[in-house]
Short mmCIF file of C-alpha atoms and ligand atoms in Angstrom, two decimals:
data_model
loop_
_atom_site.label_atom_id
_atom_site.label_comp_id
_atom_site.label_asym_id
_atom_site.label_seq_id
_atom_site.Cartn_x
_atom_site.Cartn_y
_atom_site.Cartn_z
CA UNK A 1 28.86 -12.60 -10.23
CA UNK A 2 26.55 -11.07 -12.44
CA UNK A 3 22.94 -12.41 -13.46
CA UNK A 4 22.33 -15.16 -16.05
CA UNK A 5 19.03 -13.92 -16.92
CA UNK A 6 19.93 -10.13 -17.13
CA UNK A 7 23.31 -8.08 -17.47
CA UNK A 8 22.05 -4.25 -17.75
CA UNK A 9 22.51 -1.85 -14.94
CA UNK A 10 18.93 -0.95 -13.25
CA UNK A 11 17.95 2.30 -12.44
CA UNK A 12 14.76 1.77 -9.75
CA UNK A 13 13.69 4.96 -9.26
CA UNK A 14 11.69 5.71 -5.95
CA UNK A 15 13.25 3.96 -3.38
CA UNK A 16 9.95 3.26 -1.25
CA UNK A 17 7.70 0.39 -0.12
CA UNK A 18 7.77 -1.41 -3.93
CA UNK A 19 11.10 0.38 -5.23
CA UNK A 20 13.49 -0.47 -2.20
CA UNK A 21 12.82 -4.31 -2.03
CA UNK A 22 12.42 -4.33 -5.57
CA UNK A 23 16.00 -2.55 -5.85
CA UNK A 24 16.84 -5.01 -3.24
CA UNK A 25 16.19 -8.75 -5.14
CA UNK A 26 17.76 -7.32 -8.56
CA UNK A 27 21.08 -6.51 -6.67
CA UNK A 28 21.01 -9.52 -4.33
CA UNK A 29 20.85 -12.00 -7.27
CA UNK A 30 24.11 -10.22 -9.18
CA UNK A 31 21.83 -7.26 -10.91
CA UNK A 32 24.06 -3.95 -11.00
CA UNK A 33 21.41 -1.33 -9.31
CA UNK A 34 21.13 2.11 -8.98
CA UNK A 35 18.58 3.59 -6.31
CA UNK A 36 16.86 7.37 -7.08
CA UNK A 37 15.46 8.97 -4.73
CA UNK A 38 13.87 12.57 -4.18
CA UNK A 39 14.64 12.37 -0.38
CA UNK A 40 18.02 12.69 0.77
CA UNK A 41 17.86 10.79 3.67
CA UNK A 42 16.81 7.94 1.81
CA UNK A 43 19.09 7.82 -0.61
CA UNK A 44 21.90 8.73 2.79
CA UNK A 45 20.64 5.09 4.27
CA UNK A 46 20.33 3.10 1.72
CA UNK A 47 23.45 4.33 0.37
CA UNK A 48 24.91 2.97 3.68
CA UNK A 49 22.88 0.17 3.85
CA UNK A 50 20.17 0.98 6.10
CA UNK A 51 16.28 0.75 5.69
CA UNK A 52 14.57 3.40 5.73
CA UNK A 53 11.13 1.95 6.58
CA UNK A 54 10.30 -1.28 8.53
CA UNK A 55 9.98 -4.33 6.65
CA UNK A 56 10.43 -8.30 7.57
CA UNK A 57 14.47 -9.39 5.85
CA UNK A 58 15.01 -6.32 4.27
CA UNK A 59 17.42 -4.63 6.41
CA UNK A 60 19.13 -7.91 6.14
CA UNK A 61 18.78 -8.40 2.63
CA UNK A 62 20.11 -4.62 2.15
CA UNK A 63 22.75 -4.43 3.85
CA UNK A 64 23.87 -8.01 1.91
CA UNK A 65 23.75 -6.37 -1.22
CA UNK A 66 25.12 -3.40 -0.60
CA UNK A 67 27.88 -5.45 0.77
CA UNK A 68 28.25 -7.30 -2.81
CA UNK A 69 28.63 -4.30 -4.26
CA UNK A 70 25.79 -4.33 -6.23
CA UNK A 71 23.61 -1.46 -5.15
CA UNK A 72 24.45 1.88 -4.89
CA UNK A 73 21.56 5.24 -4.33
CA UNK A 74 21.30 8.79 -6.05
CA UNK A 75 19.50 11.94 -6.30
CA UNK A 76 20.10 11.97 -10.10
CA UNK A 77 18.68 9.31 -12.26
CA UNK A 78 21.61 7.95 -14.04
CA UNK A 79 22.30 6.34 -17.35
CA UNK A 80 20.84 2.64 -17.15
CA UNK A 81 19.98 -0.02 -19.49
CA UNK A 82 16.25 -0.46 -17.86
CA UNK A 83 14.65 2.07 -15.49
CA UNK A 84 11.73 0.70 -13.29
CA UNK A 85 9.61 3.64 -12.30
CA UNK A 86 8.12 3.21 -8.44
CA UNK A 87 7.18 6.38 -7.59
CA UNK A 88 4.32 7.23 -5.88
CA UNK A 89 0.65 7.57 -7.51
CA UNK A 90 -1.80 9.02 -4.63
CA UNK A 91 -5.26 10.65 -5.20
CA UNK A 92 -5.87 14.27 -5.42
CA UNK A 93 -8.37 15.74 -2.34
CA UNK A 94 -11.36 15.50 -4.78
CA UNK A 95 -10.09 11.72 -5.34
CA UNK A 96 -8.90 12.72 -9.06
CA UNK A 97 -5.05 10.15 -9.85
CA UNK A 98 -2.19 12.22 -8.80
CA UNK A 99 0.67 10.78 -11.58
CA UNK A 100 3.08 13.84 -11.05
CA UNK A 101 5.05 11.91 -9.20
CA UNK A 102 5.87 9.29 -12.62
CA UNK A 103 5.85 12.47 -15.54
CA UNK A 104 8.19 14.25 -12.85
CA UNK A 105 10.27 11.16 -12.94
CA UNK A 106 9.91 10.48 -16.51
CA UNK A 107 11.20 13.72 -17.14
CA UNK A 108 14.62 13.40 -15.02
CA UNK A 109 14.81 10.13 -17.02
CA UNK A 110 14.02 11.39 -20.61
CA UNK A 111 17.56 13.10 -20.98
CA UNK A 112 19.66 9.73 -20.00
CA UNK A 113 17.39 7.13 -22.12
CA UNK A 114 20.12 5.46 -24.94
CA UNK A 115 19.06 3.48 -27.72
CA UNK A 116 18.12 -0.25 -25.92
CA UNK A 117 16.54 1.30 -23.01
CA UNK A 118 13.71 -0.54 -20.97
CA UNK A 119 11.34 1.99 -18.99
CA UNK A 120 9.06 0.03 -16.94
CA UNK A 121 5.93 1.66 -14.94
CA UNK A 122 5.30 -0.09 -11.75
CA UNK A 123 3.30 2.32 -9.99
CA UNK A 124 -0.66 1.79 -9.88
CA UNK A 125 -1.95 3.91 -12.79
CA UNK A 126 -4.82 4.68 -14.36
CA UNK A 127 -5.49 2.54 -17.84
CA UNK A 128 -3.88 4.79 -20.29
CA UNK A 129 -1.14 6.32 -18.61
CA UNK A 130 1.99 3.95 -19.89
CA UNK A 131 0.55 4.83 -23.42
CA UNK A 132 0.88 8.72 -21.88
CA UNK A 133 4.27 7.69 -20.43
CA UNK A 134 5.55 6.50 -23.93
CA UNK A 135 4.13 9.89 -25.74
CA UNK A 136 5.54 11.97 -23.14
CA UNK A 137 9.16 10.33 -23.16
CA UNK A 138 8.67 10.95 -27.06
CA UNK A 139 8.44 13.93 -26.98
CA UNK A 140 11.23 15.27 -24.82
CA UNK A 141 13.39 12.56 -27.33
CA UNK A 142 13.20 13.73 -30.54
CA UNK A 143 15.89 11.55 -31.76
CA UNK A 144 14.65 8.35 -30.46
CA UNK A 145 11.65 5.85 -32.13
CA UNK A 146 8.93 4.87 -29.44
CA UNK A 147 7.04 1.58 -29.50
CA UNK A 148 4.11 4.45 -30.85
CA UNK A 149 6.53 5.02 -34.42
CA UNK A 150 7.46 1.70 -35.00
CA UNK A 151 6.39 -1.50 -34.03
CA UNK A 152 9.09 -3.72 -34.04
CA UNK A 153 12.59 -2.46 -32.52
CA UNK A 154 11.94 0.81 -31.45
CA UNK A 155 14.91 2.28 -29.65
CA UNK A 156 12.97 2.18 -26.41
CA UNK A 157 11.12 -0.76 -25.49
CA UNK A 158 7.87 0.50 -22.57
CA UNK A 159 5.85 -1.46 -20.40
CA UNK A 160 3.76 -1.60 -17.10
CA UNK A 161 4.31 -4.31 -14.65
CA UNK A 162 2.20 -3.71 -11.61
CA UNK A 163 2.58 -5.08 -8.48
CA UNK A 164 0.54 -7.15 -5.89
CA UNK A 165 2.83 -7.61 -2.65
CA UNK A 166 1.15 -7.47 0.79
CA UNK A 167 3.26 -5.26 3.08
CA UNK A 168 5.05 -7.53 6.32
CA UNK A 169 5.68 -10.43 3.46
CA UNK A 170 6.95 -8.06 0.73
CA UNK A 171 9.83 -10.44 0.20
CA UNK A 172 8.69 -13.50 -0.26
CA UNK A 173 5.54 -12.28 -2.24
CA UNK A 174 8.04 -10.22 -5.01
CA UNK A 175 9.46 -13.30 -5.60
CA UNK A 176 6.45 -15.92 -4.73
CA UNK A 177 4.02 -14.17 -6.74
CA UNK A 178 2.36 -14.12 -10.85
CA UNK A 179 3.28 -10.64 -11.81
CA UNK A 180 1.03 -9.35 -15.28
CA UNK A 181 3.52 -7.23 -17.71
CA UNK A 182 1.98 -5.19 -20.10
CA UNK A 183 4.13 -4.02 -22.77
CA UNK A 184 3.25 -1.42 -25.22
CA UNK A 185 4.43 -4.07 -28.43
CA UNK A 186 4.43 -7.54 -27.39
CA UNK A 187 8.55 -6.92 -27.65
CA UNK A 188 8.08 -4.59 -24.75
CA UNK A 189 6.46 -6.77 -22.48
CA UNK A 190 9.15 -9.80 -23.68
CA UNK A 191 12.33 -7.48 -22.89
CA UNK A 192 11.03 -6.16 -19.47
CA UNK A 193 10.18 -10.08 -18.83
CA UNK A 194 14.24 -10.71 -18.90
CA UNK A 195 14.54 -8.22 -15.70
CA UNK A 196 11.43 -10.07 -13.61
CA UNK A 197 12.88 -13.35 -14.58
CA UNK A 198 15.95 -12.47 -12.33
CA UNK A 199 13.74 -12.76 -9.15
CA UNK A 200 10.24 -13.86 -9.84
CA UNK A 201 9.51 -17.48 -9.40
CA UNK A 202 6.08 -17.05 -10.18
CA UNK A 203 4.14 -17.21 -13.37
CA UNK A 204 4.75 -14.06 -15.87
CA UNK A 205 1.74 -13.61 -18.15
CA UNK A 206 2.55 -10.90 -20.57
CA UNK A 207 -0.27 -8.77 -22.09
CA UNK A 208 -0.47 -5.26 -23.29
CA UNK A 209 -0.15 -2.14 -21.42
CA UNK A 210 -3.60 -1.18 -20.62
CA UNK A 211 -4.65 -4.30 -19.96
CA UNK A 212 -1.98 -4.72 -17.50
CA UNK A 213 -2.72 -1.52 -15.74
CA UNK A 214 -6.83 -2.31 -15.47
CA UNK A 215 -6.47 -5.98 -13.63
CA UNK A 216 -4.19 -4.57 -11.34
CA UNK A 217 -7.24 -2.02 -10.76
CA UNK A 218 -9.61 -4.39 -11.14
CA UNK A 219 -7.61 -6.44 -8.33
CA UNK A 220 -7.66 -3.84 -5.70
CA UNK A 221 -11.36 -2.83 -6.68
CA UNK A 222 -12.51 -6.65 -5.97
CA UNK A 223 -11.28 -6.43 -2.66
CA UNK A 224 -12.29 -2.55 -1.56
CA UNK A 225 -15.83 -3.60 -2.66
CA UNK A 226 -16.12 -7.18 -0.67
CA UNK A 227 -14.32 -5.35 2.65
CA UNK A 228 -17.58 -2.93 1.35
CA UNK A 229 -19.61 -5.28 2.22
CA UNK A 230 -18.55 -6.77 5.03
CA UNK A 231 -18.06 -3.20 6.69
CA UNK A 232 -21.98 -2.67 5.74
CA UNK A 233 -23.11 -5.25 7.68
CA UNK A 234 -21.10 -4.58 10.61
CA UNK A 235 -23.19 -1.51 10.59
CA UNK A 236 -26.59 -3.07 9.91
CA UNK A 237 -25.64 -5.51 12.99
CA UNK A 238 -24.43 -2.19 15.05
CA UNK A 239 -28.09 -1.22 14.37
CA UNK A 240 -29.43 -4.50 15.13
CA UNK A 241 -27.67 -5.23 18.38
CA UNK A 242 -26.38 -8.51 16.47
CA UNK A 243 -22.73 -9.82 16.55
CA UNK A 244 -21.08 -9.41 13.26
CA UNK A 245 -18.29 -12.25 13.63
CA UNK A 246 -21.16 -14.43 14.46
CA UNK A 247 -22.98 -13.82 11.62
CA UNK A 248 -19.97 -13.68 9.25
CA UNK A 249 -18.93 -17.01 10.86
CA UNK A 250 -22.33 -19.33 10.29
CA UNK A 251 -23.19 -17.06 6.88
CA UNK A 252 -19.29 -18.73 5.49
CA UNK A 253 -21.18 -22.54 6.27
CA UNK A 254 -22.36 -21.55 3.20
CA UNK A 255 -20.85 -23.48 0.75
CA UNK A 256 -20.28 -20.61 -2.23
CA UNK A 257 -19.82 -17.98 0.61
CA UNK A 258 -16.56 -16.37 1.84
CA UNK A 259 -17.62 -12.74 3.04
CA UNK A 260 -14.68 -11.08 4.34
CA UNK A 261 -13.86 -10.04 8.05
CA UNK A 262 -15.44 -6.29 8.83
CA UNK A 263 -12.91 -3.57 10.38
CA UNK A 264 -12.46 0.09 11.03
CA UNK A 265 -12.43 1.14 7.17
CA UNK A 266 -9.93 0.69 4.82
CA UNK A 267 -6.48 2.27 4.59
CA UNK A 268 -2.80 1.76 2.85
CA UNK A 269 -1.62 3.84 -0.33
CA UNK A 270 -3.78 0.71 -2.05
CA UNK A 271 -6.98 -0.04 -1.58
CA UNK A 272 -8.36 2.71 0.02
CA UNK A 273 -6.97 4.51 -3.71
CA UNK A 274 -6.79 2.92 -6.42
CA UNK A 275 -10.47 2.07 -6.98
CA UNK A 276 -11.00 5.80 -7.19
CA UNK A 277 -8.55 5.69 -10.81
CA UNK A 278 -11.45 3.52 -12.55
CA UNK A 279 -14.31 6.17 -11.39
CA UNK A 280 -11.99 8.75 -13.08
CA UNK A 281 -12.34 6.87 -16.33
CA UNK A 282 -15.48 5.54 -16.42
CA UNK A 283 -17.45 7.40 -13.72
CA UNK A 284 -21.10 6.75 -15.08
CA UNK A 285 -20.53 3.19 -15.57
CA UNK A 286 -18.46 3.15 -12.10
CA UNK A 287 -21.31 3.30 -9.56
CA UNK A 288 -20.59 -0.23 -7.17
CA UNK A 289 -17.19 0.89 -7.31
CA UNK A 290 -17.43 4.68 -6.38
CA UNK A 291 -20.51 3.17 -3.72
CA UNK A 292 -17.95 0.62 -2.19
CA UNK A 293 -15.36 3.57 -1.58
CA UNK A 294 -17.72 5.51 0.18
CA UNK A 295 -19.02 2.75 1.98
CA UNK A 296 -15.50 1.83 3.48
CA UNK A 297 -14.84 5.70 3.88
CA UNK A 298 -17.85 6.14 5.85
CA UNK A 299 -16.45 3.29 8.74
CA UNK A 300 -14.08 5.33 10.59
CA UNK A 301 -16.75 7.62 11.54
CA UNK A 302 -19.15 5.22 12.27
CA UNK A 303 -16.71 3.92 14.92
CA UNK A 304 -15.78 7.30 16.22
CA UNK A 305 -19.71 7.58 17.34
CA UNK A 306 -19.47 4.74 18.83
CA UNK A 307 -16.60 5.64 21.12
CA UNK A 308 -18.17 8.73 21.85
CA UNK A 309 -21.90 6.94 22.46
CA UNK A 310 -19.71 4.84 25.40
CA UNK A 311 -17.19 7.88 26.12
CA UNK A 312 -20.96 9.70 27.21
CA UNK A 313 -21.60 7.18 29.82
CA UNK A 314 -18.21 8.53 32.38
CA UNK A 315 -17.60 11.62 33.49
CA UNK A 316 -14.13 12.48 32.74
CA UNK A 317 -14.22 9.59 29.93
CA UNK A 318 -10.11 7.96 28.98
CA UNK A 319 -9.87 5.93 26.12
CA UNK A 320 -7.24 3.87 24.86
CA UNK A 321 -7.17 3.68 21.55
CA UNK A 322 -4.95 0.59 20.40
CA UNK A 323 -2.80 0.55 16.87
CA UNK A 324 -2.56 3.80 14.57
CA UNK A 325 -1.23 1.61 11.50
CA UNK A 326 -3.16 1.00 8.41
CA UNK A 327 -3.11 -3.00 8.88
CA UNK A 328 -1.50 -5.20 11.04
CA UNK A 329 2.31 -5.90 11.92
CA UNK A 330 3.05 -2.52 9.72
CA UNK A 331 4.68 0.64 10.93
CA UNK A 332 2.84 2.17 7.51
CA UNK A 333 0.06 4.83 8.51
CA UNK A 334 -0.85 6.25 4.87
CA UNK A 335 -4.65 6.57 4.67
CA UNK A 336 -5.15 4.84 7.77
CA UNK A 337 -8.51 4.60 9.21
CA UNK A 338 -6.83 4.65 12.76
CA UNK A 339 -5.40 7.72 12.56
CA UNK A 340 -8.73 9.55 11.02
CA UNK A 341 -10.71 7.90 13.84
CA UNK A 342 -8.33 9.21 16.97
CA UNK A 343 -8.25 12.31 15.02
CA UNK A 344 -11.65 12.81 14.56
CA UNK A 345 -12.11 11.56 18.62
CA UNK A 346 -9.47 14.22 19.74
CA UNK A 347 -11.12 16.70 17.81
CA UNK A 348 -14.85 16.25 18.42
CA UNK A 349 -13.74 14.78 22.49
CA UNK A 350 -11.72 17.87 23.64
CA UNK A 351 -12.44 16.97 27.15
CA UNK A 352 -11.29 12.98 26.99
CA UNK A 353 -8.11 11.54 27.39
CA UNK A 354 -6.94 9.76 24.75
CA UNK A 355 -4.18 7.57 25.20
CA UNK A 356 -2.67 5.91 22.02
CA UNK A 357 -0.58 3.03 21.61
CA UNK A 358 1.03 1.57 18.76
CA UNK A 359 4.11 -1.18 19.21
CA UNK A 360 5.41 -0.49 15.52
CA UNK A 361 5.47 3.04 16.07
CA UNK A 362 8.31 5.22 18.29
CA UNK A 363 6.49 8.36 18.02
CA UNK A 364 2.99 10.07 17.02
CA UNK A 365 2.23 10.81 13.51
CA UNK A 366 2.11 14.55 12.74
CA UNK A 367 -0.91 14.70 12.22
CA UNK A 368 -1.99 13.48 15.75
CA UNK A 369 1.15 15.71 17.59
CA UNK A 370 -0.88 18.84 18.19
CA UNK A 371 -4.00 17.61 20.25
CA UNK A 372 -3.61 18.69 23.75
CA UNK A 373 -5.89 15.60 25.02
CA UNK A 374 -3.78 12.60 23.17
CA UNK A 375 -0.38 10.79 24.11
CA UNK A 376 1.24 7.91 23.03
CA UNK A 377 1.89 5.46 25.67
CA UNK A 378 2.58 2.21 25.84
CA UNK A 379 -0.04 -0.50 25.14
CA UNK A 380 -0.39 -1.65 29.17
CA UNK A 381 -0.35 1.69 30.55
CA UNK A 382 -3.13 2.97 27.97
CA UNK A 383 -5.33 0.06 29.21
CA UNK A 384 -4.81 -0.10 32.91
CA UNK A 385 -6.17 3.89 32.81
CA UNK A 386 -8.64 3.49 30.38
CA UNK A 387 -12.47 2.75 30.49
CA UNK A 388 -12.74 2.27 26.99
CA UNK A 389 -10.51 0.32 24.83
CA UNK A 390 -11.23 0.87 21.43
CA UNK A 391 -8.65 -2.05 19.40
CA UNK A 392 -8.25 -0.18 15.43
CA UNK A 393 -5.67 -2.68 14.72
CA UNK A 394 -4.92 -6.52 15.05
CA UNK A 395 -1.00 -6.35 15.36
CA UNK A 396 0.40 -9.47 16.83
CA UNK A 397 1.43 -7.93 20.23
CA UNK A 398 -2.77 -7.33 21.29
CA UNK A 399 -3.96 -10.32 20.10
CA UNK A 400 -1.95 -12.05 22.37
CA UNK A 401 -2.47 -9.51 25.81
CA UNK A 402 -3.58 -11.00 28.74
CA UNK A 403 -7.60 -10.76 28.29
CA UNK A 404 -7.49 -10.28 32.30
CA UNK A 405 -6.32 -6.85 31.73
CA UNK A 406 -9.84 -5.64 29.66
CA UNK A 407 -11.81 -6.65 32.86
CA UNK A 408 -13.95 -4.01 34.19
CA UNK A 409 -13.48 -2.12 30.75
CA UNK A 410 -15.89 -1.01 27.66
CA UNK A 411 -14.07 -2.75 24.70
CA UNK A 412 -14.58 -1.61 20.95
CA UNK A 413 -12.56 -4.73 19.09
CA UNK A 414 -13.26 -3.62 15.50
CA UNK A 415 -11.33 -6.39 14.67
CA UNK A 416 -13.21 -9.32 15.78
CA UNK A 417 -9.37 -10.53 18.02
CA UNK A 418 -10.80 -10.50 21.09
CA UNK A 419 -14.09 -12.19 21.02
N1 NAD B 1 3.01 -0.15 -0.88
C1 NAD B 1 2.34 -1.13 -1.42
O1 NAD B 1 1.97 -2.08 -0.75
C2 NAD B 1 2.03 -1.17 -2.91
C3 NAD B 1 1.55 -2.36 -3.47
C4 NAD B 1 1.27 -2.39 -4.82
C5 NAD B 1 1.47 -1.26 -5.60
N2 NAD B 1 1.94 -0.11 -5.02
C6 NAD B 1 2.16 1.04 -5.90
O2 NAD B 1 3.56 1.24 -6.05
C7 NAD B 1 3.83 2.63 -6.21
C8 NAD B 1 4.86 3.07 -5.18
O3 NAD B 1 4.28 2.90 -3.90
P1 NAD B 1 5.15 2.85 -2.59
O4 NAD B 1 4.27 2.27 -1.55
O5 NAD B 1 6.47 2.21 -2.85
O6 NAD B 1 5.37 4.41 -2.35
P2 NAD B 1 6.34 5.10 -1.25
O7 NAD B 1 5.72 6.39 -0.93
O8 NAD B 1 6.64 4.12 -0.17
O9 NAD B 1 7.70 5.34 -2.02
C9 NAD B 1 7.83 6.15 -3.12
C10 NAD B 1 9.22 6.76 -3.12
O10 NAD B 1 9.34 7.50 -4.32
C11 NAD B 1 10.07 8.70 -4.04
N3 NAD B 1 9.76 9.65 -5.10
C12 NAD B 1 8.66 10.41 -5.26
N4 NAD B 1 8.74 11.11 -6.41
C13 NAD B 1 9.93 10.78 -6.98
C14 NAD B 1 10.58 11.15 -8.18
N5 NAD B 1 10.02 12.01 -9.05
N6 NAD B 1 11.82 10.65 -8.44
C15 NAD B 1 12.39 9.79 -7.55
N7 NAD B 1 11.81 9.38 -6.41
C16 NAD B 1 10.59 9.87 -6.14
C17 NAD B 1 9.60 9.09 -2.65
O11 NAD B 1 10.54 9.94 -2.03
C18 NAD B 1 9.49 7.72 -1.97
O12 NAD B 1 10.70 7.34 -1.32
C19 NAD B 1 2.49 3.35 -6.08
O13 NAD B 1 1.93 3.55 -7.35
C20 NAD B 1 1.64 2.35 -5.32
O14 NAD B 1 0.26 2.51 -5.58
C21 NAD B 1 2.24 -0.05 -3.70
#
């Protein structure tokens, strides 16, 4: 049956950690849905119904809507009434936004837009860039109007809807959550509004494009600089011999205090880079921002030397180093401080062993495949030889090992779990 709230076809384009369940709602609630993809093998499993990443109800979810009918994936971006564009936006190596991922999309797009068309930007962008995404769309279309030559019922409405799901609760939060949509005319925002309606049960404040693209920055730049600070002072109480939970714990008495829980660093294709798109634009006027980044980049090391400060203390030193992910209960590794610190360890430690474990994960990133002194083992094994346990990441299956089996062992928790 199709929707109520919206009868186009849907052309979600990156079929990834946003695109897929985002595909996934639209087609499960009667939305026609066509998946792009770059990769073939994701467009292969999804086409038969299969996830290609790990994520609570949506294999189930999937597989229901490709059942209806309803969903269908491609290499070639198709002819659709509205396009949602979830394509990847990383950071260059000298931390500059990398958006050839969205003007390589916009330009398989540009040749199938028809008069009616809704192209919405959903990837994190820097502000500007939907305004960019509008010109550039323009300009490969000649002989269509652009919200930019005429403000009322151009022939292409544009707009930027970020989005603000935690990965492990992706589906409940795309439809639990407010979502901001920007649109470049008020019109914009209003017809890219009918599509969200479909799914979202949460509040949709509309706004304007830029806007829209600077509080989801602004978002993700709130929290990178508040992990900031409670990374910092898991330092200064390193220095200090002092426990930082502790102090976290009786400093939150406090009635206007809530300082967040230290950890490793910060990873995930989020936080640890999207702060770094408002020091492109504004990099004088940047500075907690760029200082916050470099404080949270600065963690993993600071926990390598202490690994190594214990590892000195043995002879022929093993360490297990627990979870690789870039948060808990995830099988997503993308900028994680895990994987930089048992990097970093196999590198500078060539004579430890380094066993690895990670329950969400079948097989060692590539990354970590060449080092001669590292293996992936499983989580009891890795402990029983080790003297050091160093825990990177508080996925359910630790916090709930038998404590017995750390007796006798240095422990690194840099997640507070254990105490
Ligand atoms: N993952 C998150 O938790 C999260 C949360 C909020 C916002 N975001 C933002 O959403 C956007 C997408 O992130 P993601 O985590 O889904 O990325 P992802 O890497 O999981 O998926 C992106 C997909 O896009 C495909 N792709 C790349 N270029 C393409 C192109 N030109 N045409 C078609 N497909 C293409 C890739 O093959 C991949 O499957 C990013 O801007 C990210 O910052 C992500």
């Amino acid at each position: 049956m199709a929707n109520p709230f919206y009868s186009g076809t849907v052309a979600v384009i990156g079929l990834g950690y946003i695109g897929l369940p985002t595909a996934v709602v639209l087609a499960s609630r009667g939305v026609r849905v066509i998946g792009v993809d770059l990769n073939p093998v994701t467009v292969e499993r999804v086409g038969r119904g299969e996830i290609p990443f790990f994520e609570p109800d949506l294999a189930t979810s999937l597989s229901g809507a490709v059942a209806l009918g309803n969903i269908s994936a491609t290499m070639e971006t198709p002819v659709a009434d509205a396009y949602i564009i979830a394509v990847p936006t990383p950071i260059t190596p000298d931390e500059q936004a990398d958006m050839s991922a969205v003007f390589a999309a916009a330009a398989a797009l540009a040749p199938q837009l028809r008069p009616g068309a809704i192209v919405v930007l959903e990837s994190t962008s820097p502000p500007g860039t939907t305004e960019e995404l509008s010109r550039t769309l323009a300009a490969a279309r000649p002989d269509l109007t652009f919200p930019d030559d005429v403000n009322d019922s151009p022939d292409i409405y544009i707009a930027h809807c970020p989005e603000r799901v935690l990965p492990g609760r992706l589906m409940v939060e795309l439809v639990e959550n407010n979502r901001v949509i920007g649109g470049l005319t008020p019109e914009c925002a209003e017809r890219a509004a009918e599509i969200y309606r479909v799914f979202c049960r949460g509040e949709i404040q509309l706004s304007d494009a830029t806007s829209a693209e600077m509080a989801k920055l602004a978002e993700n730049s709130y929290r990178d600089v508040n992990i900031a600070y409670a990374n910092e002072l898991s330092m200064i109480c390193d220095k200090l011999g002092l426990d930082v939970w502790e102090i976290v714990k009786m400093a939150n008495h406090h009635p206007r205090v809530n300082i967040l829980q230290p950890g490793p660093g910060v990873g995930g294709h989020c936080i640890a880079v999207d702060p770094w798109f408002l020091v492109g634009v504004a990099p004088e006027e940047a500075v907690l921002i760029r200082t916050a980044r470099m404080v949270n980049d600065g963690k993993p090391l600071h926990v390598v030397q202490q690994i190594r400060k214990s590892a000195g203390r043995f002879r022929e030193p093993v360490v297990a180093c627990l979870g690789l992910s870039y948060k808990a209960n995830v099988d997503d590794i993308r900028e994680s401080p895990a994987v930089e610190i048992v990097a970093a360890l196999a590198e500078q430690e060539p004579a430890t062993t380094i066993l690895v474990s990670d329950p969400m994960l079948s097989r060692l990133p590539a990354s970590l495949a060449s080092f001669p002194n590292l293996t992936l083992v499983k989580t009891q094994d890795a402990i029983a030889a080790a003297d050091i346990v160093a825990l990177l990441v508080d996925h359910n299956q630790f916090r709930t090992l038998s404590r017995k089996l750390l007796e006798g062992k240095v422990v690194l928790d840099t997640r507070g779990i254990w105490r």
